[in-house]
XYZ file of C-alpha atoms in Angstrom:
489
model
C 0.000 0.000 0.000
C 2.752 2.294 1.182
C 4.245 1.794 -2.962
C 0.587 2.104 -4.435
C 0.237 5.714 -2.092
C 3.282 6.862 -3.427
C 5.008 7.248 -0.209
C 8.020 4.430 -1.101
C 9.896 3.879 -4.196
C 11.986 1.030 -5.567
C 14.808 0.612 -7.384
C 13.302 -0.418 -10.977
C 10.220 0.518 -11.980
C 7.465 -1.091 -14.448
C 5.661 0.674 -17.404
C 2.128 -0.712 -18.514
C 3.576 -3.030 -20.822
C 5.338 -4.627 -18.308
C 9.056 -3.535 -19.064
C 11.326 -2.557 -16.773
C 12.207 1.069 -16.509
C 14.737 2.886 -14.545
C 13.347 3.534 -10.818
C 15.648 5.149 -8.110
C 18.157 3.418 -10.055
C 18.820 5.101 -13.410
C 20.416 2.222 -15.326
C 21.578 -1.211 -14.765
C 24.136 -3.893 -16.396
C 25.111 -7.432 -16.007
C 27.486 -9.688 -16.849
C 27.225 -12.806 -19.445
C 25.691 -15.248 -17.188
C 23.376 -12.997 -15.283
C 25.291 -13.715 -11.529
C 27.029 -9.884 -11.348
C 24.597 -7.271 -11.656
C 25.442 -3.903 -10.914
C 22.496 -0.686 -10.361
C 23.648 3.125 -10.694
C 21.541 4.973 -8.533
C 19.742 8.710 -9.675
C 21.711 11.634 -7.941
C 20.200 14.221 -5.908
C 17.150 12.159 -4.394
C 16.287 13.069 -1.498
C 14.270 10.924 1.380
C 11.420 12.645 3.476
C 13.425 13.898 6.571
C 16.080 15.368 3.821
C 18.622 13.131 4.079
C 20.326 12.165 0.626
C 19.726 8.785 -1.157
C 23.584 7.242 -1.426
C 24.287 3.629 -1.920
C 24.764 3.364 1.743
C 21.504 4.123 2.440
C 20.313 1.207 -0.303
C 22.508 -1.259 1.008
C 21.156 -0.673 4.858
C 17.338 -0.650 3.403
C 17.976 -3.868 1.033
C 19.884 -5.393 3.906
C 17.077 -5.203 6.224
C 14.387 -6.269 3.331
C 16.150 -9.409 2.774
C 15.800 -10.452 6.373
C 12.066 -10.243 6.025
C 9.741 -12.104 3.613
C 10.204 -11.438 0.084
C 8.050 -13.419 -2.856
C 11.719 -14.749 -3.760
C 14.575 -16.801 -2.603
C 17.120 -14.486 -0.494
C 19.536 -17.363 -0.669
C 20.378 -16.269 -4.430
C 21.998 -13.481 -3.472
C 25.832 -14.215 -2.363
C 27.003 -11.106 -1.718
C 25.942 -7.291 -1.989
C 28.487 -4.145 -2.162
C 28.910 -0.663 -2.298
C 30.789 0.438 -5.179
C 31.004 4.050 -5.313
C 28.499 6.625 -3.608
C 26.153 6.366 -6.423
C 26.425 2.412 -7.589
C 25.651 -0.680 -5.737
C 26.811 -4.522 -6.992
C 25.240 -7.822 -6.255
C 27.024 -11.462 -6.609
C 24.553 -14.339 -7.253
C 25.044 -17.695 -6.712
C 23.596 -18.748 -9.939
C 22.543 -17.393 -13.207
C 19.136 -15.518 -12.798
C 18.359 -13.579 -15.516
C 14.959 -12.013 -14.065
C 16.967 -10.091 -11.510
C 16.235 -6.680 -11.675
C 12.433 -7.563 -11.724
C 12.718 -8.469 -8.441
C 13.630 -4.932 -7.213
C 10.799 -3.776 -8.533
C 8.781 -5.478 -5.871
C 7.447 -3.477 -2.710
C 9.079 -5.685 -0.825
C 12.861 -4.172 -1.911
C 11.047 -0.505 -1.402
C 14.047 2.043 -0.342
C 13.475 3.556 2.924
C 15.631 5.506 4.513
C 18.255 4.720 7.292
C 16.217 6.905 9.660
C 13.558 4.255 9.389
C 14.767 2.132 11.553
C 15.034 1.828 15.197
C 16.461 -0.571 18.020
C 16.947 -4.438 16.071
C 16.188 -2.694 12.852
C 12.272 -2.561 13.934
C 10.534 0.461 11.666
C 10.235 3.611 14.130
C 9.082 5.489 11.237
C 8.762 5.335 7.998
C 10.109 7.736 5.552
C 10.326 7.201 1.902
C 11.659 8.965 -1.246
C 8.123 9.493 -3.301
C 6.179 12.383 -4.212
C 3.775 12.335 -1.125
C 5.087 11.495 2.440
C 3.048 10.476 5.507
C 1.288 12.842 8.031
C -0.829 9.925 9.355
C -0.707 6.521 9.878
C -4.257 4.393 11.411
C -3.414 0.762 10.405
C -5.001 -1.033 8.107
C -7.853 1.890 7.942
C -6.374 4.771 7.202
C -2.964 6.695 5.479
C -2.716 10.291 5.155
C -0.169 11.964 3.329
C 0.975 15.302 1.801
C 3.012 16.377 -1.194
C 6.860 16.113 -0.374
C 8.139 19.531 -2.339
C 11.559 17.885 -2.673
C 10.385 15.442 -4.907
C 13.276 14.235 -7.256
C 10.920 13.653 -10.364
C 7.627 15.563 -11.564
C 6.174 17.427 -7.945
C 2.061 15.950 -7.210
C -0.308 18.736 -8.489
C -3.129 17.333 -5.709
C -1.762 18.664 -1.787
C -3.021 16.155 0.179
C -4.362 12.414 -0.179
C -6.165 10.439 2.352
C -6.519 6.346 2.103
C -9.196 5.176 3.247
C -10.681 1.392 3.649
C -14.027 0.997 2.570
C -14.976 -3.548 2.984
C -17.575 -3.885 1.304
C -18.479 -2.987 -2.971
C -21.653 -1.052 -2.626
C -20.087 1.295 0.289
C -17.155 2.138 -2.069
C -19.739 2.822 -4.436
C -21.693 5.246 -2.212
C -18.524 7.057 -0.880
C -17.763 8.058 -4.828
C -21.856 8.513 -5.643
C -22.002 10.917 -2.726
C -18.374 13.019 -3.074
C -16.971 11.107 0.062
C -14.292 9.538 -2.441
C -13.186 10.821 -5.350
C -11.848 7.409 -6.552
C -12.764 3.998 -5.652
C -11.642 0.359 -6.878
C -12.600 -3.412 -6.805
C -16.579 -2.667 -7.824
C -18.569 -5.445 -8.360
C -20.671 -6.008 -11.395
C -23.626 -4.627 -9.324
C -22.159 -1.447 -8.193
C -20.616 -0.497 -11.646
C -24.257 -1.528 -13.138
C -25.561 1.859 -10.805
C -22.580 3.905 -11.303
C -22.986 4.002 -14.788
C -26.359 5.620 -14.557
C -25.124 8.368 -12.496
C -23.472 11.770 -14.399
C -21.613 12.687 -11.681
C -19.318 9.099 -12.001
C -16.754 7.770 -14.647
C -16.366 4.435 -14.431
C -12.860 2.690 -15.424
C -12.622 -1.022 -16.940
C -9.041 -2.073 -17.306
C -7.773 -5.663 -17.763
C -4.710 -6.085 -15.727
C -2.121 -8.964 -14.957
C -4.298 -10.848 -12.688
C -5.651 -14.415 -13.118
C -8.904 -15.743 -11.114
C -8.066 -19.137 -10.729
C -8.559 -22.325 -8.557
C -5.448 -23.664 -6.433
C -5.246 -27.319 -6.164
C -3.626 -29.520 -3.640
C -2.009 -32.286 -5.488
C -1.166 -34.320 -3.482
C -4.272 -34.428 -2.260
C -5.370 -38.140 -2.063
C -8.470 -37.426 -4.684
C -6.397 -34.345 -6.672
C -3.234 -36.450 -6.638
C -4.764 -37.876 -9.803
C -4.054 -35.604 -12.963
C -7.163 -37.101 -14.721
C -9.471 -35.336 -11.945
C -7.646 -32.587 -12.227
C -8.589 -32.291 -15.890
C -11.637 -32.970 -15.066
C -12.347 -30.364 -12.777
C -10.957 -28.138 -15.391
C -13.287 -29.283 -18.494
C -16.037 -29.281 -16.332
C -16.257 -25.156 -15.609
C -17.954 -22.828 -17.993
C -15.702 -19.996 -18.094
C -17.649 -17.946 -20.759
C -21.015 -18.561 -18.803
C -19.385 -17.191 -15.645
C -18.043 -14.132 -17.221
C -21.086 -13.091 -19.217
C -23.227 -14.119 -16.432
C -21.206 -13.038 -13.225
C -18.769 -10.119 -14.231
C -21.020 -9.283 -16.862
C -18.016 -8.992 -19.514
C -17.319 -11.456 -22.542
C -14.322 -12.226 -23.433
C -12.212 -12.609 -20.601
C -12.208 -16.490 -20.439
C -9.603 -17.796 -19.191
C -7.554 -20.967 -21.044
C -4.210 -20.589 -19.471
C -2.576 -19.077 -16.746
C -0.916 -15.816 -18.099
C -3.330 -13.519 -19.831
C -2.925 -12.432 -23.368
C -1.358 -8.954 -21.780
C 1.665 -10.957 -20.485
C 4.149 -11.181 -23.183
C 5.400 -14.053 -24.385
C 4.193 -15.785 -21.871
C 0.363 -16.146 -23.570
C 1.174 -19.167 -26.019
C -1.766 -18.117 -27.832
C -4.727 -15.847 -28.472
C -7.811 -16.658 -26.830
C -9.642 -17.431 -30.203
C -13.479 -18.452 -29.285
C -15.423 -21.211 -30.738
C -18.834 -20.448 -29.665
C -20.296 -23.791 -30.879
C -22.862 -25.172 -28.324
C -23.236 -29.177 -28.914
C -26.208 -31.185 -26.805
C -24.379 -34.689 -26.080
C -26.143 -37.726 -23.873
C -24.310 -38.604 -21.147
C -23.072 -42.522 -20.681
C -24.561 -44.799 -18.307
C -21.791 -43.554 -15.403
C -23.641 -40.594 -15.481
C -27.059 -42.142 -15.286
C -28.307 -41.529 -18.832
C -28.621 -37.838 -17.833
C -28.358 -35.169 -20.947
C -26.635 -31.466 -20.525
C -25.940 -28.836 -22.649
C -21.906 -28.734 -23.777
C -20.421 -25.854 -25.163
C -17.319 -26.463 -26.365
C -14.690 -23.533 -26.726
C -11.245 -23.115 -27.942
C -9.322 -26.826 -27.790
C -9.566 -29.779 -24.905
C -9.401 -28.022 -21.592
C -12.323 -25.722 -22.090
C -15.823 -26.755 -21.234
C -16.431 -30.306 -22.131
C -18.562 -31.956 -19.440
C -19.028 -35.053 -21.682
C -14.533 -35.514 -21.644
C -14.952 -34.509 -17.908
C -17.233 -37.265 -16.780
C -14.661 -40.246 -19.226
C -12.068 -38.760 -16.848
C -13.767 -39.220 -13.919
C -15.025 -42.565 -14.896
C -11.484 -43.632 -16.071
C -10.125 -42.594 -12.933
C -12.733 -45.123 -11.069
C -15.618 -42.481 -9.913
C -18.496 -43.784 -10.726
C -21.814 -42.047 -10.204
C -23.521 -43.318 -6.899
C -27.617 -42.796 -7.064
C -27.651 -39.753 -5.089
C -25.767 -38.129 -7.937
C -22.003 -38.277 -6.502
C -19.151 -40.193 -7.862
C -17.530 -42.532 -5.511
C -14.507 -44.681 -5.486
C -13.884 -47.611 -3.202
C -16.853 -46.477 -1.015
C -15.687 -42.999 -0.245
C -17.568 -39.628 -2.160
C -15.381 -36.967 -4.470
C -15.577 -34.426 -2.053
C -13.860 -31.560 -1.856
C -13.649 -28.172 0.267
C -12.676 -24.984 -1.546
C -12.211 -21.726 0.438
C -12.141 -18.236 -1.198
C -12.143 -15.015 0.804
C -13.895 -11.128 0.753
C -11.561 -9.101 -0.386
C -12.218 -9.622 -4.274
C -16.442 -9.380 -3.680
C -16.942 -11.556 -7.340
C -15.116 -14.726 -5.768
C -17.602 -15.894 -3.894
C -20.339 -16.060 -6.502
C -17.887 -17.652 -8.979
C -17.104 -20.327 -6.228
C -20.797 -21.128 -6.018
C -21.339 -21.101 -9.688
C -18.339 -23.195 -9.545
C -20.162 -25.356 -6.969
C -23.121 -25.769 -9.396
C -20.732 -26.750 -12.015
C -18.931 -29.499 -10.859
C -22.006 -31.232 -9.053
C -23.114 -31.562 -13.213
C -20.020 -33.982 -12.860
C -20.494 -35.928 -9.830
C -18.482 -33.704 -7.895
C -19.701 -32.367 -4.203
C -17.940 -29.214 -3.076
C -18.357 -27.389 0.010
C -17.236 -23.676 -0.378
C -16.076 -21.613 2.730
C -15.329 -17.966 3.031
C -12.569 -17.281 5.001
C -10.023 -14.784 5.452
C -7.215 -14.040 2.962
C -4.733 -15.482 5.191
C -6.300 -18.851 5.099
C -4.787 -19.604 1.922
C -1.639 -19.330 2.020
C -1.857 -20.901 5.349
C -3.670 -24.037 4.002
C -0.998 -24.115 1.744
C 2.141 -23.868 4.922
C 0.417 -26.910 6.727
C -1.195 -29.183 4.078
C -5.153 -28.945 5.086
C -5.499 -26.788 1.654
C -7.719 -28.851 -0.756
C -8.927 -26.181 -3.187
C -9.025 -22.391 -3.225
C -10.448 -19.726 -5.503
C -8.509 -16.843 -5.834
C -7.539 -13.612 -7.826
C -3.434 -14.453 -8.320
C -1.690 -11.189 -9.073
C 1.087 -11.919 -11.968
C 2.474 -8.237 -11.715
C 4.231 -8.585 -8.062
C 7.574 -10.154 -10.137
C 6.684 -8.210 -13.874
C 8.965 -10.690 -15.446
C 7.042 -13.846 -15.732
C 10.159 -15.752 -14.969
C 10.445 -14.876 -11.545
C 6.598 -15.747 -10.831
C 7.702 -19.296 -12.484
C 11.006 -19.589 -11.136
C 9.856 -18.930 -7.462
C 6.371 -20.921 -7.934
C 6.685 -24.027 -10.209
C 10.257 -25.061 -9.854
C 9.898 -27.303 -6.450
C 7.577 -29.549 -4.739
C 6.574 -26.762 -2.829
C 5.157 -24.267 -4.620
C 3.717 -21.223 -3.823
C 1.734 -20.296 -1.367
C -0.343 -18.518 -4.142
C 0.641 -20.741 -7.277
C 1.146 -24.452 -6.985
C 0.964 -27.364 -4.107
C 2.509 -30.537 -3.773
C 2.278 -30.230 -7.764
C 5.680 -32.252 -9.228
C 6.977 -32.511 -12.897
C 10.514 -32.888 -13.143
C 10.239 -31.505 -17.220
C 9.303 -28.250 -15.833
C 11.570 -27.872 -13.098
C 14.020 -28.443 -15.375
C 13.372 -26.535 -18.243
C 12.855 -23.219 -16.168
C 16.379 -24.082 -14.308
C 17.555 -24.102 -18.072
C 15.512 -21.105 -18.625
C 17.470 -18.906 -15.917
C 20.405 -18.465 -17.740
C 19.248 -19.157 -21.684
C 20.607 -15.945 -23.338
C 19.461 -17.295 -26.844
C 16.110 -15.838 -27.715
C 15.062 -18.670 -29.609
C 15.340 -21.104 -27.556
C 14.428 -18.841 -24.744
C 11.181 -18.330 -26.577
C 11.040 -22.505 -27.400
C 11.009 -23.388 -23.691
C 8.719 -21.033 -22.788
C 6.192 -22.580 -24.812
C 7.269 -26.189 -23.682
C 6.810 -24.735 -19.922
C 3.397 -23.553 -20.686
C 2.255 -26.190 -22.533
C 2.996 -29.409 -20.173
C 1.659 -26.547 -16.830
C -1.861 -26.392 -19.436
C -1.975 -30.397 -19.855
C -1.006 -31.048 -16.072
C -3.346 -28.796 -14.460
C -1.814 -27.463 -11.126
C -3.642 -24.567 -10.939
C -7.182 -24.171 -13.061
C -7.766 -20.844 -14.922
C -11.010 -19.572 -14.695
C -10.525 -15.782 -16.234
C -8.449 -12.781 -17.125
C -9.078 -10.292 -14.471
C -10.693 -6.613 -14.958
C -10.047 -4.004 -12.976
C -13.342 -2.280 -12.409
C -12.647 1.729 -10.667
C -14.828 4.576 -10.458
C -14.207 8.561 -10.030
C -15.858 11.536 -8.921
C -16.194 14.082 -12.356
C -13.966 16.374 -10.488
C -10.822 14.287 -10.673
C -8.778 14.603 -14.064
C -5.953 12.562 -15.244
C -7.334 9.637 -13.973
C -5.226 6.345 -15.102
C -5.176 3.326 -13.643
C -1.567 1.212 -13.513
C -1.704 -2.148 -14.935
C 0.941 -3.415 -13.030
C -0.721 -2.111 -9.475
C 2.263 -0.680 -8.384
C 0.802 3.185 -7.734
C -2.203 4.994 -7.519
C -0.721 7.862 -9.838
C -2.307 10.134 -7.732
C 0.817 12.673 -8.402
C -0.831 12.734 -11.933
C -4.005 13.761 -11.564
C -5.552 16.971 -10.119
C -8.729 18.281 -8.744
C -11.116 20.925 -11.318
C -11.623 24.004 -9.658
């Protein structure tokens, strides 16, 4: 939050296509096989309480944010020096050619040395952006002004106040009634009313964000890839987009969205044809409407139900599959903060019952997932998986699907030696070709072995008060931008 307000800054930045641009640092090089990388800072920046950015002040910050959590490996990193006042140097321990992505992540925000206190616990916290804080209510509330000693373009707007707001149709009130002048995350309902309303502009942007269900595979019933493809064939992507979000053409077939570089093996072309099929006698004779879109692991309930049946469920007369006595059952847990998830879940729900499949859906907090995911009790979630934390896809797959272990917000228990491999490979390729070959190998054997399931490309949905100009909204969700826009007189 403290990146998205504008208050910190990090060393790389990220433009809306997703390449890196300088940040704090103004350039950066490295040697042939990506281990020595070496960042020249900007001159003249200044931190809030006026003390000068130097590459003693990165190294103390950095130092301190690799202690903590970070969506990477720390143990990468074999060594970290000052060069000169202005230029900083890091030793890997093996080629990683994603590298500077990673300092574009909040986590590796520059903070001053001032920040810290006894133990190197944050006393305060003072950054280098345009706006610094005045007030600080955690999680409800930031309040900040415009720092005048801004090293890049000074804020136009004085003052900006963050404020939390839980639930959709409050948001949607505080911008309807001039309490906010922008809000975000609208559901379909709320942006349905705001667009009625002359007073609101409403904002649709797709962004690098995947709603998508995390499976537990080695889970005794998800274990089997044949279920998991089931599962998969068995959701009707199109129907929940057009009939939940209220937008076509955000279906999801794979796990990066078409926005995502090279990392989209191809265009989501849509084959609208709608087949009616009879159902074999595992699925007691019972006849449902198929639509079939865009290659094998869209909706095909008819493929679904073979899969199942190959895999020994077999439909029991209440209308569940069972195997060796025991019912596919499954718990899936999604959480408020995204207020769509929960009616995809239950559409989801609806969906895989057409199969055999009995889910139980829980809302729970946020935290619950990737804490399912830490002790093993995770069977599915549904969740909105932000790609644009790491900008260079590499990193996201590097740090996810490379190990056993996952992610706590991309794979679990999910094992296939080919990819772990060819990404390892993929770290230190410096042929474009064949950097471009493996990618698609990588994405094509993920799509057939189904550790996560893509459900849809994600759109942003914000809405401002017809006061505020400028408005844009950052792909990546790394700001607010607030520094660009100003208030009409």
């Amino acid at each position: 939050m403290f990146t998205r307000m504008q208050i910190l800054e990090t060393l790389i930045d990220v433009d809306n296509q997703g390449q890196l641009i300088p940040g704090l640092a103004s350039s950066w090089s490295n040697d042939e096989d990506f281990t020595v990388w070496t960042f020249n800072l900007r001159p003249d920046v200044y931190f809030h309480d006026g003390t000068l950015m130097t590459a003693d002040a990165v190294y103390k910050s950095l130092s301190v944010a690799f202690g903590k959590p970070t969506p990477f490996s720390k143990d990468m990193i074999a060594n970290m020096e000052v060069v000169s006042e202005y230029s900083i140097k890091f030793t890997l321990n093996q080629s990683y050619r994603p590298f500077p992505s990673l300092l574009s992540n909040y986590a590796t925000a520059i903070v001053a040395p001032a920040t810290f206190g006894k133990f190197n616990r944050i006393k305060t916290l003072i950054g280098t952006g345009p706006y610094q804080i005045t007030h600080f209510e955690p999680p409800h509330n930031i309040t900040t002004t415009r720092f005048d000693n801004y090293w890049g373009e000074p804020a136009v707007i004085e003052n900006v106040e963050y404020v939390t707001g839980h639930r959709s149709e409050t948001r949607a009130l505080m911008v309807r009634t001039g309490q906010a002048d922008i809000v975000y995350n609208l559901d379909p309902a709320a942006v349905s009313m705001l667009r009625t309303d002359s007073n609101v502009n409403v904002f649709s942007d797709r962004i690098p964000r995947t709603t998508l269900v995390k499976l537990n595979s080695g889970h005794p019933i998800l274990s089997d890839v044949k279920v998991r493809q089931a599962l998969s064939l068995a959701i009707d992507r199109k129907g929940i987009a057009s009939g939940v979000m209220r937008i076509s053409n955000i279906s999801a077939d794979q796990l990066f969205g078409p926005n995502i570089r090279d990392w989209h093996i191809r265009s989501t072309a849509t084959d609208n044809a709608t087949n009616t099929i009879s159902m074999g006698d595992a699925d007691n004779n019972s006849t449902i409407k198929n639509s079939v879109e865009n290659g094998d692991l869209l909706l095909n309930r008819k493929k679904a139900a073979q899969l199942l049946t190959d895999a020994g469920w077999l439909v029991g007369e209440d209308g569940v599959r069972y195997k060796d006595g025991s019912p596919l059952t499954l718990d899936m847990i999604t959480y408020a903060n995204r207020p769509e998830l929960i009616t995809i879940a239950t559409a989801i729900q609806d969906q895989w019952a057409s199969i055999g499949v009995k889910l139980s859906v829980h809302m729970e907090n946020v935290s619950a997932i990737p804490s399912g995911h830490a002790d093993g009790t995770l069977q599915t979630a549904l969740m909105a998986r932000n790609f644009a934390n790491i900008p260079d896809p590499l990193g996201i797959m590097l740090a996810d699907f490379s190990s056993k272990e996952g992610g706590d917000w991309g794979p679990m228990n999910w094992q296939n030696e080919k990819v772990f491999s060819d990404l390892k490979t993929l770290s230190h390729t410096t042929d474009e070709h064949a950097y471009k070959s493996l990618i698609s190998s990588i994405m094509q054997e993920v799509q057939q072995d189904v550790p996560l399931i893509p459900v849809m490309y994600y759109v942003q949905q914000t809405a401002t008060s017809s006061r505020l100009r400028n408005f844009s909204f950052d792909p990546y969700e790394r700001s607010f931008r607030v520094s660009q826009m100003r208030i009409a007189p």
